[in-house]
CSV table of C-alpha atoms in Angstrom, one decimal:
chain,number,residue,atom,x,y,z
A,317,UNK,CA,85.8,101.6,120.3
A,318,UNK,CA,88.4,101.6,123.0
A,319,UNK,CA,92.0,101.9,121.3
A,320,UNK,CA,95.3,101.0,123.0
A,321,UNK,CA,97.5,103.8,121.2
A,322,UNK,CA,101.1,102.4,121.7
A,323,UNK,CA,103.2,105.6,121.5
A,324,UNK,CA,100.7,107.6,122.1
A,325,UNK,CA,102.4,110.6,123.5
A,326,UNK,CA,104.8,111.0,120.7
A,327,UNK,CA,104.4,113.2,117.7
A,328,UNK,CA,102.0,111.1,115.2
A,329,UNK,CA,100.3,109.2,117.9
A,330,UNK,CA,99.3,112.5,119.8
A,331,UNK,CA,97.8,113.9,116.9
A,332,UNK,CA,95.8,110.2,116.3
A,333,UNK,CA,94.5,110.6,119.4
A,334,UNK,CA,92.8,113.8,118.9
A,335,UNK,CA,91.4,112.5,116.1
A,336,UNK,CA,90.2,109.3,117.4
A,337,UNK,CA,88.8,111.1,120.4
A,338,UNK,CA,86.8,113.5,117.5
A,339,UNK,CA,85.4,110.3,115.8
A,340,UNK,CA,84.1,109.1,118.8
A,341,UNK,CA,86.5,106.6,119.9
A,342,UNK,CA,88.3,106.2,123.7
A,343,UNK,CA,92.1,106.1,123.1
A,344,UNK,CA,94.6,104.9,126.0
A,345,UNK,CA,98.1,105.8,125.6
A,346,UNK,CA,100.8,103.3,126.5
A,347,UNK,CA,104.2,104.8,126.6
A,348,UNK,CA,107.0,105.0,128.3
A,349,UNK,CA,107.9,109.0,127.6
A,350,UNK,CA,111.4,108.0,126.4
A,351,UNK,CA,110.6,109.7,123.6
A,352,UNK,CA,107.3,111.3,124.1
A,353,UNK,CA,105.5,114.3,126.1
A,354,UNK,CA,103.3,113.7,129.2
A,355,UNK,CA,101.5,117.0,128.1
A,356,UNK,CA,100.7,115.5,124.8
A,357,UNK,CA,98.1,113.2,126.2
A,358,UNK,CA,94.7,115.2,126.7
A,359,UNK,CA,92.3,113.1,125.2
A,360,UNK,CA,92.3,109.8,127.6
A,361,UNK,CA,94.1,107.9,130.0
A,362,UNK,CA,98.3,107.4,130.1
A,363,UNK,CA,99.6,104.3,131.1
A,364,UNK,CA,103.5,104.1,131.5
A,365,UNK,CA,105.3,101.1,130.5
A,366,UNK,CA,107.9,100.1,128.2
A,367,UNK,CA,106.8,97.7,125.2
A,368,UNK,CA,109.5,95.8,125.4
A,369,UNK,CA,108.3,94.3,129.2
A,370,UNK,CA,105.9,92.0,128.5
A,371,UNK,CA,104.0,92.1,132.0
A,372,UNK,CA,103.9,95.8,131.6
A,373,UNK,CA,101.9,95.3,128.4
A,374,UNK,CA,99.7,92.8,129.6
A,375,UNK,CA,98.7,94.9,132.6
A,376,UNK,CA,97.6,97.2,130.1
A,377,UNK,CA,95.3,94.9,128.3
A,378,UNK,CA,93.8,93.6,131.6
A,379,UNK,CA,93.0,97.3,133.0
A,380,UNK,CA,91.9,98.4,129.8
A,381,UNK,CA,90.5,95.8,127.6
A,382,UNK,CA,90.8,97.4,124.3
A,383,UNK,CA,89.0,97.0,121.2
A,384,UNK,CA,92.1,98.0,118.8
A,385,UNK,CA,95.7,98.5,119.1
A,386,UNK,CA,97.6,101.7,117.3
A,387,UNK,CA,101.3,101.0,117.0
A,388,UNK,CA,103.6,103.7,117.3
A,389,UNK,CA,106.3,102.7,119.5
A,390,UNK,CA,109.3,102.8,117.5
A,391,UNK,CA,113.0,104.5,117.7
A,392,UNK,CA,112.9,105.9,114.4
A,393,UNK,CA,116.5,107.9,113.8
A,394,UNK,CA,118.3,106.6,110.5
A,395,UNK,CA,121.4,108.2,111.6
A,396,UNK,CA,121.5,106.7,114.6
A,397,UNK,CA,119.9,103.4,113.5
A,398,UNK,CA,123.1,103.0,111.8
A,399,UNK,CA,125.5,103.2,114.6
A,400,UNK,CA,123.1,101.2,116.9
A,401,UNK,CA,121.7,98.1,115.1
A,402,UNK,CA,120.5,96.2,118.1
A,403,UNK,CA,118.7,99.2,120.0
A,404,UNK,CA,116.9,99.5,116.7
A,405,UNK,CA,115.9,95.6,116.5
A,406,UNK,CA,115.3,95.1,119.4
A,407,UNK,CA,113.0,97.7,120.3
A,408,UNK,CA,111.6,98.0,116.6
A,409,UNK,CA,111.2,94.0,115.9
A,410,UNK,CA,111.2,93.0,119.6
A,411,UNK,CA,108.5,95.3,120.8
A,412,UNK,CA,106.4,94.8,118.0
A,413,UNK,CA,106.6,90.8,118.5
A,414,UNK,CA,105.9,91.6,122.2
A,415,UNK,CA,102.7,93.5,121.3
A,416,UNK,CA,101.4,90.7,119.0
A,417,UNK,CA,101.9,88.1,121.4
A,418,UNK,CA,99.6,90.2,123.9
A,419,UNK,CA,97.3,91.0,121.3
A,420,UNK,CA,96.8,87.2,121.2
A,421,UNK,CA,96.7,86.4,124.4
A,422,UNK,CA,93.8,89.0,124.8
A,423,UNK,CA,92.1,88.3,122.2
A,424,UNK,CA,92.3,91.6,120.2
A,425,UNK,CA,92.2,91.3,116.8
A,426,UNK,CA,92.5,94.9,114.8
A,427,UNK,CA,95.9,96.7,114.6
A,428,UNK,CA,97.1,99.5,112.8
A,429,UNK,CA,100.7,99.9,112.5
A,430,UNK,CA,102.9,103.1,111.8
A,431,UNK,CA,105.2,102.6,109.4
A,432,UNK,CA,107.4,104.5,106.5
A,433,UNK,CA,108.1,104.7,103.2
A,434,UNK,CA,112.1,103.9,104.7
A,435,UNK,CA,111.3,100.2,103.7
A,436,UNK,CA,111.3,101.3,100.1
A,437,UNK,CA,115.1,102.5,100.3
A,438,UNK,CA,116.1,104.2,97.1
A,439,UNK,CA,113.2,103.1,94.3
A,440,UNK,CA,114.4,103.4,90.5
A,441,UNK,CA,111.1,105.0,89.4
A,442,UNK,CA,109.0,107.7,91.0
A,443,UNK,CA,106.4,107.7,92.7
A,444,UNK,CA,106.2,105.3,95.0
A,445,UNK,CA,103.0,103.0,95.2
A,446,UNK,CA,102.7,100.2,97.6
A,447,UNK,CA,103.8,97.6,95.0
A,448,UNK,CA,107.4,99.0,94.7
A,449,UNK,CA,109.8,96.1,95.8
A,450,UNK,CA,111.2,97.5,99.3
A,451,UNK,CA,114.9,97.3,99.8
A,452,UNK,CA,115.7,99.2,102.6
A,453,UNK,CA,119.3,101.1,103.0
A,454,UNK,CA,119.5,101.3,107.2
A,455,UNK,CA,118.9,99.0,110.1
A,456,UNK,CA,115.5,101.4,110.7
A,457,UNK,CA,114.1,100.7,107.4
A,458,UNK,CA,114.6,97.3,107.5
A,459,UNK,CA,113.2,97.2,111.2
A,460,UNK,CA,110.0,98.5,109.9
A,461,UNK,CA,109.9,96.0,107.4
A,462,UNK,CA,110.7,93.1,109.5
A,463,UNK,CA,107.7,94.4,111.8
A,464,UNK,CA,105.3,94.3,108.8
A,465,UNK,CA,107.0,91.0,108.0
A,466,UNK,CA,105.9,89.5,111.3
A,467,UNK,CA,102.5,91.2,111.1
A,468,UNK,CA,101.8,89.8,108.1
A,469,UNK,CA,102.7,86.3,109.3
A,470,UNK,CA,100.6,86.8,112.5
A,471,UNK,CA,97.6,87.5,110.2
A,472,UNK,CA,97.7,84.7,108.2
A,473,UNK,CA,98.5,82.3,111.2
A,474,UNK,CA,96.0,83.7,113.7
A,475,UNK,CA,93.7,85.7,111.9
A,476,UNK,CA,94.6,89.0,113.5
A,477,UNK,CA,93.1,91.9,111.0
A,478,UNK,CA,95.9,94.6,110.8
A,479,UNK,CA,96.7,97.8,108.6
A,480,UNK,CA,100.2,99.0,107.7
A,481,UNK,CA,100.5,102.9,106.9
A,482,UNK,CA,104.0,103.6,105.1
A,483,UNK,CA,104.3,107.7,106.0
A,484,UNK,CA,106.2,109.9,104.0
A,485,UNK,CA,107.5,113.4,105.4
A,486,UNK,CA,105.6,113.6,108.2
A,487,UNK,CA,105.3,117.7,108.9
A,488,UNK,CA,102.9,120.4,110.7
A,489,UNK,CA,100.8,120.9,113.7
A,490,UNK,CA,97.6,120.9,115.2
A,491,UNK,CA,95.7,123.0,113.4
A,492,UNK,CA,94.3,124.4,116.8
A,493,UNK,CA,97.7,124.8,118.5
A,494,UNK,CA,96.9,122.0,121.2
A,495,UNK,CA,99.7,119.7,120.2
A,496,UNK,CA,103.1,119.5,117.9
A,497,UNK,CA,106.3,118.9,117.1
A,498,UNK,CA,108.8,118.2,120.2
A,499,UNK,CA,111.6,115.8,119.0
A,500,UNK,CA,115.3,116.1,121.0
A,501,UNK,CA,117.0,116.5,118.7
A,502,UNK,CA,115.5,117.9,116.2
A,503,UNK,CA,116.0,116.2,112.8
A,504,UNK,CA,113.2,117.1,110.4
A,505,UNK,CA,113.6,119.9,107.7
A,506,UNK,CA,111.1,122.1,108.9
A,507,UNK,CA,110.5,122.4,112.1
A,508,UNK,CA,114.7,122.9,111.9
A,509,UNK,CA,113.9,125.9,109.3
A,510,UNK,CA,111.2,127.0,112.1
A,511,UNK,CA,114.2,127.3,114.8
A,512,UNK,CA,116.3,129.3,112.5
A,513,UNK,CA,113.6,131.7,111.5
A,514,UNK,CA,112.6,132.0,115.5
A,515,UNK,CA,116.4,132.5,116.1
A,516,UNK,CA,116.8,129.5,118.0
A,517,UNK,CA,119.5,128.3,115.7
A,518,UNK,CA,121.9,130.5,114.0
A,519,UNK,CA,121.5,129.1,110.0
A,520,UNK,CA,120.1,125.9,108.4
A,521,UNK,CA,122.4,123.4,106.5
A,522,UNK,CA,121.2,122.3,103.0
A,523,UNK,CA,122.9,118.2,102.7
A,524,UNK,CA,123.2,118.5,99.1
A,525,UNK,CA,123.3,121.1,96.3
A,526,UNK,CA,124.4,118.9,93.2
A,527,UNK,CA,121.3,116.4,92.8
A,528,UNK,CA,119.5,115.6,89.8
A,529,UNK,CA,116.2,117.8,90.7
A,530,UNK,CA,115.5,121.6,89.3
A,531,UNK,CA,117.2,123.2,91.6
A,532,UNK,CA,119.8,120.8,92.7
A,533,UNK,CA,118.3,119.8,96.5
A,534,UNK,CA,116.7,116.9,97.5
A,535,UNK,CA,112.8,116.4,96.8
A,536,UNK,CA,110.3,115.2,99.5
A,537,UNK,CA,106.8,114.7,99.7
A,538,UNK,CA,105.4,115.9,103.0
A,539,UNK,CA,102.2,115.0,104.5
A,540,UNK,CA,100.2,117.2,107.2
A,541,UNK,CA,100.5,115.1,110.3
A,542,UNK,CA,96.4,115.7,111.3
A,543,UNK,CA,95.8,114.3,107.7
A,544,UNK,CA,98.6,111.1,108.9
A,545,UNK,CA,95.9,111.0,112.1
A,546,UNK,CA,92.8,110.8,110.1
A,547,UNK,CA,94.3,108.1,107.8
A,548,UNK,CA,94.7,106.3,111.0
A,549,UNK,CA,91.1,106.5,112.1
A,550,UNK,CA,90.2,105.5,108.9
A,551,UNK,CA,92.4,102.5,109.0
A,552,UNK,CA,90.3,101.3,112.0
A,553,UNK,CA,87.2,100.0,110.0
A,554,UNK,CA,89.5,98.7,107.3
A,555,UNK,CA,91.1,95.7,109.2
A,556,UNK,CA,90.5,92.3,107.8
A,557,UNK,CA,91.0,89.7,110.2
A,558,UNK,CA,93.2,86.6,107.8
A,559,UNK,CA,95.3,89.9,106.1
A,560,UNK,CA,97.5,93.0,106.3
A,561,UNK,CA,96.8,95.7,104.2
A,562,UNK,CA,99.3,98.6,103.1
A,563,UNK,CA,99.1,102.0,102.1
A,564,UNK,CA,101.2,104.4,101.9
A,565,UNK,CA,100.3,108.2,103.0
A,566,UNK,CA,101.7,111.1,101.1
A,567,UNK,CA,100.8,114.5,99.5
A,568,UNK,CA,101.6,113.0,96.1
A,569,UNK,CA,103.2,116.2,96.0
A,570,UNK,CA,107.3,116.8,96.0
A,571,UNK,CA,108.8,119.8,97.2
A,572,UNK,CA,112.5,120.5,97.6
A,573,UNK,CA,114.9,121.8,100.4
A,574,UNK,CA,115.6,125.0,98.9
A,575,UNK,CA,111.5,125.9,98.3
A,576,UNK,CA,110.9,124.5,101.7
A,577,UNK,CA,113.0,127.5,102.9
A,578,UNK,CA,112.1,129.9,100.6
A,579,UNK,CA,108.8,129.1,101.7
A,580,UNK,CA,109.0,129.4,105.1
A,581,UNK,CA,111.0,132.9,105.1
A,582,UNK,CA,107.6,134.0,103.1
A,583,UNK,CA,105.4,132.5,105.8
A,584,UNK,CA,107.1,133.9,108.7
A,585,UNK,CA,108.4,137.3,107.5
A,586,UNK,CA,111.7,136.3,108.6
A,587,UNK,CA,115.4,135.8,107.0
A,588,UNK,CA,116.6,132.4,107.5
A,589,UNK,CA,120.0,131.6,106.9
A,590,UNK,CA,121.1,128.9,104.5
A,591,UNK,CA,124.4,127.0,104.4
A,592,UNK,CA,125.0,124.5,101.8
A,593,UNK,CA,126.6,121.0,103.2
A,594,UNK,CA,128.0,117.8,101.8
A,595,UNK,CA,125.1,114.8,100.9
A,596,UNK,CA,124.5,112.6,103.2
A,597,UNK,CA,125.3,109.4,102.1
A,598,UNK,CA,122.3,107.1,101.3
A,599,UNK,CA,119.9,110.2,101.1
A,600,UNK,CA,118.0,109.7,97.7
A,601,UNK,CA,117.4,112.6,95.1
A,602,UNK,CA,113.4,112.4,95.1
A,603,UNK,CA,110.7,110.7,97.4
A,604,UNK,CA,107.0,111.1,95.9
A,605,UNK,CA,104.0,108.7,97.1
A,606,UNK,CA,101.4,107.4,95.1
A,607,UNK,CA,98.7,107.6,97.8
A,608,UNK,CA,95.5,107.1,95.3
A,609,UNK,CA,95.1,103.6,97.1
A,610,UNK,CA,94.4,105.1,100.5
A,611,UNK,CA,92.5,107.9,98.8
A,612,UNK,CA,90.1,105.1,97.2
A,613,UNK,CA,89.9,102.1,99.7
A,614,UNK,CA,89.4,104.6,102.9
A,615,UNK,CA,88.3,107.3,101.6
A,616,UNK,CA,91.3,109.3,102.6
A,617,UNK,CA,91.6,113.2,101.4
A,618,UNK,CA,94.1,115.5,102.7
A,619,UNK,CA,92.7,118.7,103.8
A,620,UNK,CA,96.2,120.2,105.3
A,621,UNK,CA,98.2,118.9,103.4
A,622,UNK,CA,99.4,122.0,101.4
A,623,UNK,CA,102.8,123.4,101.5
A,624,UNK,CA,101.5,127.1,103.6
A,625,UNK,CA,99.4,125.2,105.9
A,626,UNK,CA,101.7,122.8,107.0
A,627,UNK,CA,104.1,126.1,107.7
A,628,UNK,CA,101.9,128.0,108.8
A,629,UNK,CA,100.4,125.4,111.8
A,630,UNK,CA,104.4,124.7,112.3
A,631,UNK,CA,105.5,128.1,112.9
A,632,UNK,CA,102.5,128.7,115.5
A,633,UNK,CA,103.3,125.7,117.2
A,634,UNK,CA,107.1,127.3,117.1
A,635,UNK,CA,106.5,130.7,118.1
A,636,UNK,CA,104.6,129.0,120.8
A,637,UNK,CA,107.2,126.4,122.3
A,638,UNK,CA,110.1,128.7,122.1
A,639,UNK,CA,112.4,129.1,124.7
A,640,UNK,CA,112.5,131.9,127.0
A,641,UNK,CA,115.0,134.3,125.8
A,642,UNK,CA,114.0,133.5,122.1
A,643,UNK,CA,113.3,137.3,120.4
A,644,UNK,CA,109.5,136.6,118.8
């Protein structure tokens, strides 16, 4: 199949297309780099556009005639989602509704849409399965559910088929070093605990040492990002046209801030420096998935998804991308 990989060049999508491309498939990247890496796109064509111009999008369809759409297209910064609503909405909700409406209009009827376990907001019991209520706690999270929202509605009014994959800690590299990490700036744990280790930052700050959890950090549950890619090639024969379908995509397996660390000083042989900082507000003590539905319904199995590997394929990619100057 031909795939239109919306956001391709960005850290999940890049990695999807790899895997698409290794399943036989022909992805074309739409994206307008704001966010995402020219040099990330190796295994079909890029178009540039912006989703949220409508022509741009249709030119797309036209030239390309795709069999599928991937979604990843999204500004996806909690922090920032907060003090900027309606950049948030409008590219989030807005450019999701664009992409629909072209969909339509070119009568392509499978979709698979990134999404994130965000639309859950802070759950009462753990883990999370896709039948939690979702109550998100930040203009992102509730972006992402107002795109699933519409989705759904679009399915049931117009029989698109599409599949909605709620990520957890998205985390690691290519195993083969081809692609990776490359956010400015840099929010995630470990790829942050990476820099410190390669002395391209000076410490690492650990937001919250009082929580409820063994050793008083916060608890995550990360996911290898090529097993996040193979879920999504998976996802392609799983679209029913009438429905959305959900599942979420996790380890099932919760690590903490301070064994992330401890981890990675193994891994790399290096001292990382730690500095303990105030909670952020809204940052919950655990996040675990329940993940058995994608393991069942497509077949899903995470082969990288352990804690080592996904340091391990990190720290390459790090050692790798570091600037010049950086002691190895």
């Amino acid at each position: 199949m031909r795939i239109l990989v919306v956001g391709g060049a960005g850290y999940v999508g890049s990695h999807a297309c790899k895997s698409l491309a290794h399943a036989g498939h022909e992805p074309v990247v739409f994206d307008n780099l704001s966010t995402g890496h020219a040099h990330a796109v190796k295994w079909g064509p890029l178009v540039r556009g912006d989703i949220l111009d409508p022509s741009q999008l249709e030119a797309a369809f036209v030239a390309h005639k795709p069999d599928a759409v991937m979604h990843f297209a999204a500004l996806a910064y909690v922090g920032e989602s907060v003090q900027r609503p309606d950049l948030y909405y409008r590219t989030n909700v807005g450019g999701t509704l664009n992409l629909l409406d072209c969909m339509r209009k070119n009568s392509v009827g499978r979709l698979i849409f990134s999404s994130t376990c965000a639309t859950y907001g802070q759950p009462d019991r753990m883990p999370i399965t896709e039948a939690t209520p979702q109550s998100p706690i930040n203009p992102y999270g509730w972006s992402k559910l107002m795109a699933e929202r519409a989705i759904s509605d679009y399915c049931a009014a117009f029989g698109l088929g599409a599949v909605a994959l709620r990520y957890f800690n998205a985390a690691g590299a290519d195993p083969d070093g081809e692609i990776g990490e490359e956010h400015d700036p840099e929010t995630h744990l470990i790829p942050l605990v990476l820099q410190a280790a390669a002395g391209m930052k000076e410490s690492i700050r650990i937001f919250g040492s009082d929580y409820p959890t063994p050793d008083g950090s916060a608890i995550r549950d990360y996911v290898h990002v090529t097993d996040l890619a193979a879920a999504h090639v998976a996802a392609v024969g799983a679209c029913v046209a009438g429905d959305l379908d959900v599942f979420n995509l996790g380890a099932e397996a919760g690590t903490s801030v301070l064994n992330i660390i401890e981890r990675a000083r193994r891994v790399t042989g290096r001292d990382i420096r730690a500095e303990t900082a105030p909670r952020r507000p809204g940052d919950p003590p655990v996040l675990l998935a329940d993940a058995s539905k994608a393991r069942t319904v497509l077949s899903w199995a995470p082969q990288y998804s352990g804690l080592d590997t996904i340091l391990e394929t990190a720290w390459a990619w790090t050692l790798t991308h570091r600037p010049e100057g950086v002691v190895s």
